[in-house]
Amino acid sequence: MRSYFILLMCLLFLIQYFVPSDWLLFLLAVFAAVAFFGSITLARTTPRIFSLIMFAAGIVLTWLKGEGLEAAAQGITSNLPLLTLIVLVPLLSIPFKMGGFFDSILVYLRRLHNSPIKLFTGITSVLFFLGPILNLGSIRVIHDLIKDLRLKATFLSKAYLVGFSTTILWSPYYAAVGITLLYLQVSVVDYMSYGIGLAVLFLLVGIVMFGIWSKKQQLEAEDYQVEEVTAVHRQKLKALPFIILTLMAVTITAEYITNWSMLVLVSLLSLLFPAVWMLYSRQWGPFKHHLVEYKDKAVPIMNNEIIMYISAGFFGQSLRGTTFGEGINVFMANVAQTSFLLFALFILVTMVCVTFVGIHQVVVVTVLATQMDPVMIGTSKEILAMVIMLAWSASSILSPVNPINLLVSTLLKKSSLEVGLRDNGLYVLVVCAIGIAILNFVH
């Protein structure tokens, strides 16, 4: 029943986006508030505490500014575009499961098992393409596919985090990019030229660094009987990147033509693509099974995301026009005028430190992005978005309580500090240095 309520809230948001009205806004705010308090008791302790503090602060600040229920409703629903994206995007994985693409990926990766560097390149490349569609589920899918290969935990922690962290930098299907572009009002077309460029560069850096590390560790290939790659597998492996790139092209083109929010377009595509696939394949039985699995397993586990995004959005909106919010803008502008390099480092260090103690990146991004003015800082909106995304990607790897780090550490049965700092700390340091240097040069 709770899953149906959350899905109904997402559909109501999409309706309200195209048919805006005051009563729909208030109804949507009621849905969001009910979803928030209904998820509080089911969330982890740290997100629960910070979410309650931010939600309460949003109420107090809205009241102190003398704003009424309409302002509160707008604040509570401000991050619903992002929440809708997070809830609906997992539906995009259904056609790939029904089409047998994951089986073909398994055959491909097994053939690379005799070469550690090729296998590392294969895993990171698959995550690079699947990450935008499957989100964190891409790591779990790959791990389930290759768990019988008996690969070393350190090898996998490097492959998983290098591959997925690059997705964070560029994919408009990922929440990090979505919320940053939403608050900075940046077109995905303008952002992608920076995001995809740095993502590919960092992926190559990760592969080169792994090659150097593997030679020092003297990793040797193990003999492994591989399955022959059939014509069907080759066809699917060729079709997979084509389908993903086509989905990207459709959303980007639609944004350019309609000027609709990319978050809304991706959410609509998440509903339409599986429906079209089902009508084309006529596999109603498997489709129904995957829908039930999505409703019962994917939606109910989003408690942390629901409370963090709703409360952070409310808090961020309530800061607008306050002395504290204006102080953040002035402070960041002063830092940037002193040195853009110092400004970028400040964003990076702040994000890493805050997430290290358990605060989600969305809190930092919501507060900073809603208060900072790129003109005062002396840079473009695209560069500012790229600085934030670089910090988000780095903190996702290093933070021992970040969902990405926790997932990898759980799968590999290693501590989150080992997975983040020990296995990937040097990689993060290198790519951050390269990224900040490039952004400092082009800003």
Short mmCIF file of C-alpha atoms in Angstrom, two decimals:
data_model
loop_
_atom_site.label_atom_id
_atom_site.label_comp_id
_atom_site.label_asym_id
_atom_site.label_seq_id
_atom_site.Cartn_x
_atom_site.Cartn_y
_atom_site.Cartn_z
CA MET A 1 0.00 0.00 0.00
CA ARG A 2 2.86 2.36 0.87
CA SER A 3 4.50 1.75 -2.51
CA TYR A 4 1.26 2.67 -4.28
CA PHE A 5 1.10 5.90 -2.26
CA ILE A 6 4.65 6.91 -3.25
CA LEU A 7 4.03 6.08 -6.91
CA LEU A 8 0.76 8.05 -6.82
CA MET A 9 2.68 11.04 -5.41
CA CYS A 10 5.12 10.84 -8.32
CA LEU A 11 2.32 10.66 -10.89
CA LEU A 12 0.56 13.56 -9.18
CA PHE A 13 3.73 15.63 -9.48
CA LEU A 14 3.93 14.92 -13.23
CA ILE A 15 0.31 16.00 -13.62
CA GLN A 16 0.90 19.15 -11.58
CA TYR A 17 3.95 19.99 -13.72
CA PHE A 18 1.85 20.12 -16.88
CA VAL A 19 -1.37 21.36 -15.27
CA PRO A 20 -0.20 23.78 -12.57
CA SER A 21 -2.79 24.89 -10.04
CA ASP A 22 -2.82 25.98 -6.41
CA TRP A 23 -5.02 23.15 -5.20
CA LEU A 24 -2.79 20.55 -6.88
CA LEU A 25 0.26 22.14 -5.25
CA PHE A 26 -1.33 21.92 -1.80
CA LEU A 27 -2.47 18.35 -2.44
CA LEU A 28 1.04 17.45 -3.55
CA ALA A 29 2.49 19.07 -0.41
CA VAL A 30 0.16 16.94 1.72
CA PHE A 31 1.31 13.80 -0.11
CA ALA A 32 4.96 14.79 0.37
CA ALA A 33 4.47 15.50 4.07
CA VAL A 34 2.71 12.16 4.60
CA ALA A 35 5.47 10.36 2.68
CA PHE A 36 8.09 12.16 4.78
CA PHE A 37 6.62 11.26 8.18
CA GLY A 38 5.70 7.78 6.98
CA SER A 39 9.34 7.11 6.07
CA ILE A 40 10.94 8.67 9.17
CA THR A 41 10.67 5.60 11.38
CA LEU A 42 11.94 3.31 8.60
CA ALA A 43 15.05 5.35 7.76
CA ARG A 44 18.53 5.05 9.24
CA THR A 45 19.31 7.02 12.40
CA THR A 46 21.63 9.67 10.95
CA PRO A 47 19.39 10.63 7.97
CA ARG A 48 16.40 10.62 10.32
CA ILE A 49 17.97 13.09 12.75
CA PHE A 50 19.22 15.51 10.10
CA SER A 51 15.96 15.31 8.14
CA LEU A 52 13.85 16.16 11.19
CA ILE A 53 16.16 19.08 12.01
CA MET A 54 15.99 20.44 8.45
CA PHE A 55 12.22 19.98 8.20
CA ALA A 56 11.69 21.77 11.53
CA ALA A 57 14.10 24.52 10.49
CA GLY A 58 12.16 24.95 7.25
CA ILE A 59 8.93 25.44 9.17
CA VAL A 60 10.51 27.93 11.58
CA LEU A 61 12.27 29.98 8.87
CA THR A 62 9.14 30.10 6.71
CA TRP A 63 7.14 31.34 9.71
CA LEU A 64 9.78 33.91 10.75
CA LYS A 65 9.81 35.36 7.23
CA GLY A 66 6.05 35.84 7.49
CA GLU A 67 5.32 33.59 4.53
CA GLY A 68 2.16 31.55 4.39
CA LEU A 69 1.07 28.05 3.47
CA GLU A 70 1.80 28.53 -0.22
CA ALA A 71 5.51 29.18 0.46
CA ALA A 72 5.62 26.15 2.76
CA ALA A 73 3.95 24.00 0.10
CA GLN A 74 6.44 25.16 -2.52
CA GLY A 75 9.33 24.38 -0.17
CA ILE A 76 8.08 20.92 0.75
CA THR A 77 7.57 20.01 -2.92
CA SER A 78 10.70 21.70 -4.30
CA ASN A 79 12.69 18.45 -4.52
CA LEU A 80 9.82 16.29 -5.77
CA PRO A 81 11.13 16.44 -9.37
CA LEU A 82 14.28 14.76 -8.10
CA LEU A 83 12.43 12.30 -5.89
CA THR A 84 10.18 11.33 -8.80
CA LEU A 85 13.26 10.67 -10.90
CA ILE A 86 14.78 8.43 -8.20
CA VAL A 87 11.57 6.44 -7.75
CA LEU A 88 10.78 5.91 -11.45
CA VAL A 89 14.22 5.43 -13.06
CA PRO A 90 14.56 1.78 -11.87
CA LEU A 91 11.70 0.97 -14.27
CA LEU A 92 14.17 1.51 -17.13
CA SER A 93 15.96 -1.71 -16.15
CA ILE A 94 12.92 -3.90 -16.91
CA PRO A 95 13.39 -4.00 -20.73
CA PHE A 96 17.07 -4.90 -20.29
CA LYS A 97 16.17 -7.75 -17.95
CA MET A 98 13.46 -9.00 -20.29
CA GLY A 99 15.75 -8.70 -23.32
CA GLY A 100 18.48 -10.90 -21.85
CA PHE A 101 21.14 -8.21 -22.13
CA PHE A 102 22.63 -9.05 -18.74
CA ASP A 103 23.30 -12.64 -19.83
CA SER A 104 25.28 -11.36 -22.80
CA ILE A 105 27.27 -9.05 -20.53
CA LEU A 106 28.16 -12.04 -18.35
CA VAL A 107 29.50 -13.97 -21.34
CA TYR A 108 31.54 -10.94 -22.41
CA LEU A 109 33.09 -10.39 -18.97
CA ARG A 110 33.93 -14.07 -18.53
CA ARG A 111 35.93 -14.03 -21.76
CA LEU A 112 38.05 -11.21 -20.31
CA HIS A 113 38.81 -13.14 -17.11
CA ASN A 114 42.23 -14.28 -18.33
CA SER A 115 43.48 -10.67 -18.44
CA PRO A 116 43.08 -8.57 -15.25
CA ILE A 117 43.50 -5.26 -17.09
CA LYS A 118 41.00 -6.18 -19.80
CA LEU A 119 38.53 -7.45 -17.20
CA PHE A 120 38.92 -4.24 -15.17
CA THR A 121 38.33 -2.20 -18.33
CA GLY A 122 35.30 -4.33 -19.15
CA ILE A 123 33.70 -3.97 -15.70
CA THR A 124 34.27 -0.20 -15.50
CA SER A 125 33.00 0.29 -19.06
CA VAL A 126 29.84 -1.71 -18.39
CA LEU A 127 29.19 0.33 -15.23
CA PHE A 128 29.85 3.52 -17.20
CA PHE A 129 26.98 2.64 -19.57
CA LEU A 130 24.63 0.80 -17.20
CA GLY A 131 25.03 3.23 -14.28
CA PRO A 132 22.83 5.93 -15.84
CA ILE A 133 19.97 3.45 -16.29
CA LEU A 134 20.28 1.17 -13.26
CA ASN A 135 21.82 3.61 -10.77
CA LEU A 136 23.25 1.70 -7.78
CA GLY A 137 21.55 -1.40 -9.09
CA SER A 138 24.22 -1.61 -11.80
CA ILE A 139 26.86 -2.54 -9.20
CA ARG A 140 24.63 -5.23 -7.73
CA VAL A 141 23.82 -6.61 -11.19
CA ILE A 142 27.50 -6.82 -12.19
CA HIS A 143 28.45 -8.38 -8.86
CA ASP A 144 25.76 -11.06 -9.23
CA LEU A 145 26.98 -11.81 -12.75
CA ILE A 146 30.68 -12.26 -11.89
CA LYS A 147 30.61 -13.48 -8.28
CA ASP A 148 31.53 -17.02 -9.34
CA LEU A 149 34.78 -15.79 -10.95
CA ARG A 150 36.40 -15.60 -7.47
CA LEU A 151 37.99 -12.20 -8.07
CA LYS A 152 39.92 -10.46 -5.30
CA ALA A 153 37.98 -7.96 -3.19
CA THR A 154 40.48 -5.12 -3.78
CA PHE A 155 40.24 -5.65 -7.54
CA LEU A 156 36.46 -5.40 -7.39
CA SER A 157 36.37 -2.38 -5.06
CA LYS A 158 38.57 -0.47 -7.50
CA ALA A 159 36.53 -1.55 -10.52
CA TYR A 160 33.13 -0.83 -8.98
CA LEU A 161 33.95 2.61 -7.58
CA VAL A 162 36.02 3.82 -10.54
CA GLY A 163 33.30 2.72 -12.97
CA PHE A 164 30.32 4.08 -11.05
CA SER A 165 31.92 7.34 -9.85
CA THR A 166 32.39 8.41 -13.47
CA THR A 167 28.65 7.91 -14.05
CA ILE A 168 27.94 10.44 -11.30
CA LEU A 169 29.77 13.12 -13.28
CA TRP A 170 27.76 13.02 -16.47
CA SER A 171 24.49 11.11 -16.37
CA PRO A 172 21.30 13.24 -16.42
CA TYR A 173 19.55 10.08 -15.17
CA TYR A 174 21.47 10.25 -11.90
CA ALA A 175 20.09 12.24 -8.97
CA ALA A 176 23.32 14.15 -8.36
CA VAL A 177 23.35 15.70 -11.82
CA GLY A 178 19.61 16.24 -11.71
CA ILE A 179 19.50 18.28 -8.52
CA THR A 180 22.58 20.33 -9.43
CA LEU A 181 21.24 21.29 -12.85
CA LEU A 182 17.80 21.94 -11.36
CA TYR A 183 18.97 24.50 -8.81
CA LEU A 184 21.59 26.15 -11.02
CA GLN A 185 19.14 26.20 -13.96
CA VAL A 186 21.65 24.65 -16.34
CA SER A 187 20.60 22.92 -19.55
CA VAL A 188 21.82 19.32 -19.79
CA VAL A 189 23.09 20.07 -23.30
CA ASP A 190 25.36 22.82 -21.98
CA TYR A 191 26.53 20.67 -19.08
CA MET A 192 27.22 17.44 -20.98
CA SER A 193 30.19 18.81 -22.89
CA TYR A 194 31.97 19.23 -19.55
CA GLY A 195 30.53 16.23 -17.75
CA ILE A 196 31.09 13.54 -20.39
CA GLY A 197 34.58 14.85 -21.13
CA LEU A 198 35.76 14.66 -17.51
CA ALA A 199 33.98 11.33 -16.99
CA VAL A 200 35.78 9.66 -19.91
CA LEU A 201 39.09 11.21 -18.83
CA PHE A 202 38.67 9.94 -15.26
CA LEU A 203 37.71 6.49 -16.52
CA LEU A 204 40.92 6.34 -18.55
CA VAL A 205 42.93 7.57 -15.55
CA GLY A 206 41.39 4.83 -13.42
CA ILE A 207 42.29 2.15 -15.98
CA VAL A 208 45.89 3.40 -16.27
CA MET A 209 46.29 3.58 -12.48
CA PHE A 210 44.90 0.05 -12.15
CA GLY A 211 47.37 -1.16 -14.78
CA ILE A 212 50.26 0.28 -12.78
CA TRP A 213 48.87 -1.14 -9.52
CA SER A 214 48.27 -4.61 -10.99
CA LYS A 215 51.87 -4.86 -12.20
CA LYS A 216 53.16 -3.97 -8.72
CA GLN A 217 50.80 -6.55 -7.21
CA GLN A 218 51.84 -9.05 -9.89
CA LEU A 219 48.28 -10.05 -10.57
CA GLU A 220 48.22 -13.14 -12.70
CA ALA A 221 45.44 -14.34 -14.90
CA GLU A 222 43.73 -17.54 -13.87
CA ASP A 223 42.68 -20.23 -16.30
CA TYR A 224 38.94 -20.24 -16.69
CA GLN A 225 36.71 -22.07 -19.09
CA VAL A 226 34.74 -19.50 -21.03
CA GLU A 227 31.52 -19.73 -22.94
CA GLU A 228 31.56 -19.02 -26.64
CA VAL A 229 30.18 -15.67 -27.69
CA THR A 230 27.33 -16.43 -30.06
CA ALA A 231 25.93 -14.19 -32.76
CA VAL A 232 22.97 -13.43 -30.47
CA HIS A 233 25.32 -12.26 -27.70
CA ARG A 234 27.27 -10.08 -30.14
CA GLN A 235 24.06 -8.54 -31.41
CA LYS A 236 22.89 -7.70 -27.91
CA LEU A 237 26.26 -6.29 -26.86
CA LYS A 238 26.18 -4.01 -29.89
CA ALA A 239 22.56 -3.04 -29.30
CA LEU A 240 22.99 -2.20 -25.59
CA PRO A 241 25.10 0.97 -25.93
CA PHE A 242 23.01 1.97 -28.95
CA ILE A 243 19.77 1.73 -26.93
CA ILE A 244 21.24 3.66 -24.00
CA LEU A 245 22.67 6.39 -26.23
CA THR A 246 19.33 6.59 -28.07
CA LEU A 247 17.50 7.09 -24.78
CA MET A 248 19.97 9.85 -23.91
CA ALA A 249 19.55 11.48 -27.31
CA VAL A 250 15.77 11.39 -27.02
CA THR A 251 15.72 13.13 -23.64
CA ILE A 252 18.33 15.71 -24.63
CA THR A 253 16.51 16.49 -27.90
CA ALA A 254 13.18 16.68 -26.10
CA GLU A 255 14.63 19.13 -23.57
CA TYR A 256 15.98 21.30 -26.37
CA ILE A 257 12.65 21.33 -28.24
CA THR A 258 10.21 21.61 -25.32
CA ASN A 259 12.30 23.35 -22.63
CA TRP A 260 10.75 20.94 -20.15
CA SER A 261 12.75 19.94 -17.08
CA MET A 262 15.19 17.10 -17.75
CA LEU A 263 14.03 15.50 -14.49
CA VAL A 264 10.47 15.42 -15.82
CA LEU A 265 11.56 14.10 -19.22
CA VAL A 266 13.57 11.26 -17.70
CA SER A 267 10.67 10.39 -15.40
CA LEU A 268 8.28 10.26 -18.36
CA LEU A 269 10.77 8.12 -20.31
CA SER A 270 10.97 5.75 -17.33
CA LEU A 271 7.25 5.14 -17.74
CA LEU A 272 7.09 5.08 -21.53
CA PHE A 273 10.14 2.98 -22.44
CA PRO A 274 9.11 -0.16 -20.48
CA ALA A 275 5.52 0.19 -21.76
CA VAL A 276 6.68 0.43 -25.39
CA TRP A 277 9.06 -2.51 -24.88
CA MET A 278 6.25 -4.64 -23.45
CA LEU A 279 3.93 -3.80 -26.35
CA TYR A 280 6.68 -4.61 -28.83
CA SER A 281 7.80 -7.87 -27.19
CA ARG A 282 4.29 -8.92 -26.07
CA GLN A 283 5.79 -10.59 -23.00
CA TRP A 284 3.11 -9.57 -20.54
CA GLY A 285 3.86 -12.34 -18.03
CA PRO A 286 7.56 -11.46 -17.43
CA PHE A 287 6.70 -7.75 -17.57
CA LYS A 288 4.08 -8.13 -14.86
CA HIS A 289 6.55 -10.11 -12.74
CA HIS A 290 9.18 -7.37 -12.97
CA LEU A 291 6.60 -4.69 -12.15
CA VAL A 292 5.56 -6.53 -9.00
CA GLU A 293 9.22 -7.00 -8.05
CA TYR A 294 9.84 -3.28 -8.57
CA LYS A 295 6.81 -2.34 -6.44
CA ASP A 296 7.69 -4.76 -3.64
CA LYS A 297 11.47 -4.38 -3.54
CA ALA A 298 12.68 -1.17 -5.22
CA VAL A 299 10.16 1.41 -3.97
CA PRO A 300 9.92 0.45 -0.26
CA ILE A 301 13.68 0.76 0.35
CA MET A 302 13.83 4.46 -0.60
CA ASN A 303 13.09 5.75 2.91
CA ASN A 304 16.41 7.58 3.36
CA GLU A 305 16.09 9.28 -0.03
CA ILE A 306 12.49 10.34 0.61
CA ILE A 307 13.17 12.05 3.94
CA MET A 308 16.51 13.59 2.90
CA TYR A 309 15.31 15.07 -0.38
CA ILE A 310 12.03 16.44 0.95
CA SER A 311 13.59 18.00 4.06
CA ALA A 312 16.65 19.34 2.24
CA GLY A 313 14.49 20.96 -0.42
CA PHE A 314 12.25 22.55 2.21
CA PHE A 315 15.26 23.79 4.19
CA GLY A 316 17.04 25.15 1.13
CA GLN A 317 13.98 27.07 -0.07
CA SER A 318 13.35 28.49 3.40
CA LEU A 319 16.89 29.91 3.47
CA ARG A 320 16.19 32.12 0.46
CA GLY A 321 16.02 35.77 1.47
CA THR A 322 17.42 35.16 4.96
CA THR A 323 20.54 36.79 6.39
CA PHE A 324 22.18 33.37 6.67
CA GLY A 325 21.48 32.51 3.04
CA GLU A 326 22.80 35.86 1.82
CA GLY A 327 25.84 35.36 4.06
CA ILE A 328 26.62 32.06 2.33
CA ASN A 329 26.49 33.75 -1.06
CA VAL A 330 28.74 36.63 0.05
CA PHE A 331 31.21 34.27 1.74
CA MET A 332 31.49 31.99 -1.30
CA ALA A 333 31.86 35.02 -3.58
CA ASN A 334 34.70 36.37 -1.43
CA VAL A 335 36.47 33.01 -1.50
CA ALA A 336 36.10 32.78 -5.28
CA GLN A 337 37.37 36.33 -5.79
CA THR A 338 40.43 35.50 -3.73
CA SER A 339 41.11 32.40 -5.81
CA PHE A 340 38.88 30.14 -7.90
CA LEU A 341 41.23 27.29 -7.04
CA LEU A 342 40.65 27.96 -3.34
CA PHE A 343 36.90 28.11 -3.97
CA ALA A 344 36.88 24.72 -5.75
CA LEU A 345 38.99 23.16 -3.00
CA PHE A 346 36.66 24.58 -0.36
CA ILE A 347 33.62 22.98 -2.06
CA LEU A 348 35.47 19.68 -2.40
CA VAL A 349 36.77 19.52 1.17
CA THR A 350 33.44 20.67 2.62
CA MET A 351 31.51 18.00 0.71
CA VAL A 352 33.93 15.23 1.71
CA CYS A 353 34.00 16.25 5.39
CA VAL A 354 30.23 16.64 5.70
CA THR A 355 29.45 13.32 3.99
CA PHE A 356 32.16 11.58 6.04
CA VAL A 357 30.09 12.09 9.18
CA GLY A 358 26.89 10.84 7.58
CA ILE A 359 25.21 13.89 6.03
CA HIS A 360 24.00 13.24 2.48
CA GLN A 361 25.45 15.35 -0.34
CA VAL A 362 21.99 16.60 -1.23
CA VAL A 363 21.99 18.71 1.95
CA VAL A 364 25.21 20.52 1.01
CA VAL A 365 24.22 20.91 -2.64
CA THR A 366 20.75 22.19 -1.82
CA VAL A 367 22.10 24.80 0.60
CA LEU A 368 24.97 25.95 -1.64
CA ALA A 369 23.26 25.78 -5.04
CA THR A 370 20.17 27.66 -3.86
CA GLN A 371 22.21 30.48 -2.33
CA MET A 372 25.21 30.90 -4.67
CA ASP A 373 25.17 33.28 -7.62
CA PRO A 374 27.64 32.23 -10.38
CA VAL A 375 27.94 35.87 -11.52
CA MET A 376 29.10 37.00 -8.08
CA ILE A 377 31.49 34.07 -7.94
CA GLY A 378 32.94 35.05 -11.29
CA THR A 379 32.30 31.86 -13.25
CA SER A 380 29.63 30.20 -15.39
CA LYS A 381 26.77 28.06 -14.17
CA GLU A 382 28.21 25.06 -16.04
CA ILE A 383 31.61 25.32 -14.34
CA LEU A 384 29.99 25.74 -10.94
CA ALA A 385 27.86 22.65 -11.61
CA MET A 386 30.98 20.73 -12.59
CA VAL A 387 32.79 21.71 -9.38
CA ILE A 388 29.83 20.48 -7.34
CA MET A 389 29.66 17.22 -9.28
CA LEU A 390 33.37 16.59 -8.85
CA ALA A 391 32.95 17.03 -5.10
CA TRP A 392 29.87 14.78 -5.09
CA SER A 393 31.73 12.02 -6.96
CA ALA A 394 34.77 12.17 -4.67
CA SER A 395 32.71 12.16 -1.48
CA SER A 396 30.67 9.20 -2.73
CA ILE A 397 33.84 7.11 -2.88
CA LEU A 398 35.48 8.29 0.33
CA SER A 399 32.54 8.60 2.75
CA PRO A 400 32.23 5.39 4.81
CA VAL A 401 28.48 5.94 5.24
CA ASN A 402 27.62 6.88 1.64
CA PRO A 403 25.20 4.43 -0.02
CA ILE A 404 27.66 3.64 -2.84
CA ASN A 405 30.53 2.90 -0.47
CA LEU A 406 28.27 0.93 1.87
CA LEU A 407 26.92 -1.21 -0.98
CA VAL A 408 30.39 -2.10 -2.26
CA SER A 409 31.76 -2.81 1.22
CA THR A 410 28.75 -5.03 1.99
CA LEU A 411 29.08 -6.99 -1.25
CA LEU A 412 32.82 -7.49 -0.78
CA LYS A 413 32.67 -8.03 3.01
CA LYS A 414 35.25 -5.29 3.63
CA SER A 415 35.11 -2.23 5.86
CA SER A 416 33.88 0.94 4.15
CA LEU A 417 37.08 2.74 5.10
CA GLU A 418 39.15 0.10 3.31
CA VAL A 419 36.96 0.29 0.22
CA GLY A 420 37.06 4.08 0.08
CA LEU A 421 40.31 5.39 1.50
CA ARG A 422 42.70 2.48 1.16
CA ASP A 423 41.63 1.00 -2.16
CA ASN A 424 40.57 4.17 -3.97
CA GLY A 425 42.01 7.11 -2.02
CA LEU A 426 44.92 7.68 -4.40
CA TYR A 427 42.60 7.53 -7.42
CA VAL A 428 40.32 10.17 -5.87
CA LEU A 429 43.30 12.40 -5.10
CA VAL A 430 44.62 12.16 -8.66
CA VAL A 431 41.32 12.77 -10.47
CA CYS A 432 40.38 15.63 -8.13
CA ALA A 433 43.72 17.30 -8.79
CA ILE A 434 43.27 16.86 -12.55
CA GLY A 435 39.63 17.96 -12.47
CA ILE A 436 40.22 21.09 -10.38
CA ALA A 437 43.22 22.05 -12.53
CA ILE A 438 41.13 21.76 -15.72
CA LEU A 439 38.17 23.67 -14.27
CA ASN A 440 40.48 26.36 -12.88
CA PHE A 441 41.98 26.77 -16.34
CA VAL A 442 38.72 26.97 -18.32
CA HIS A 443 36.54 28.93 -15.86
#
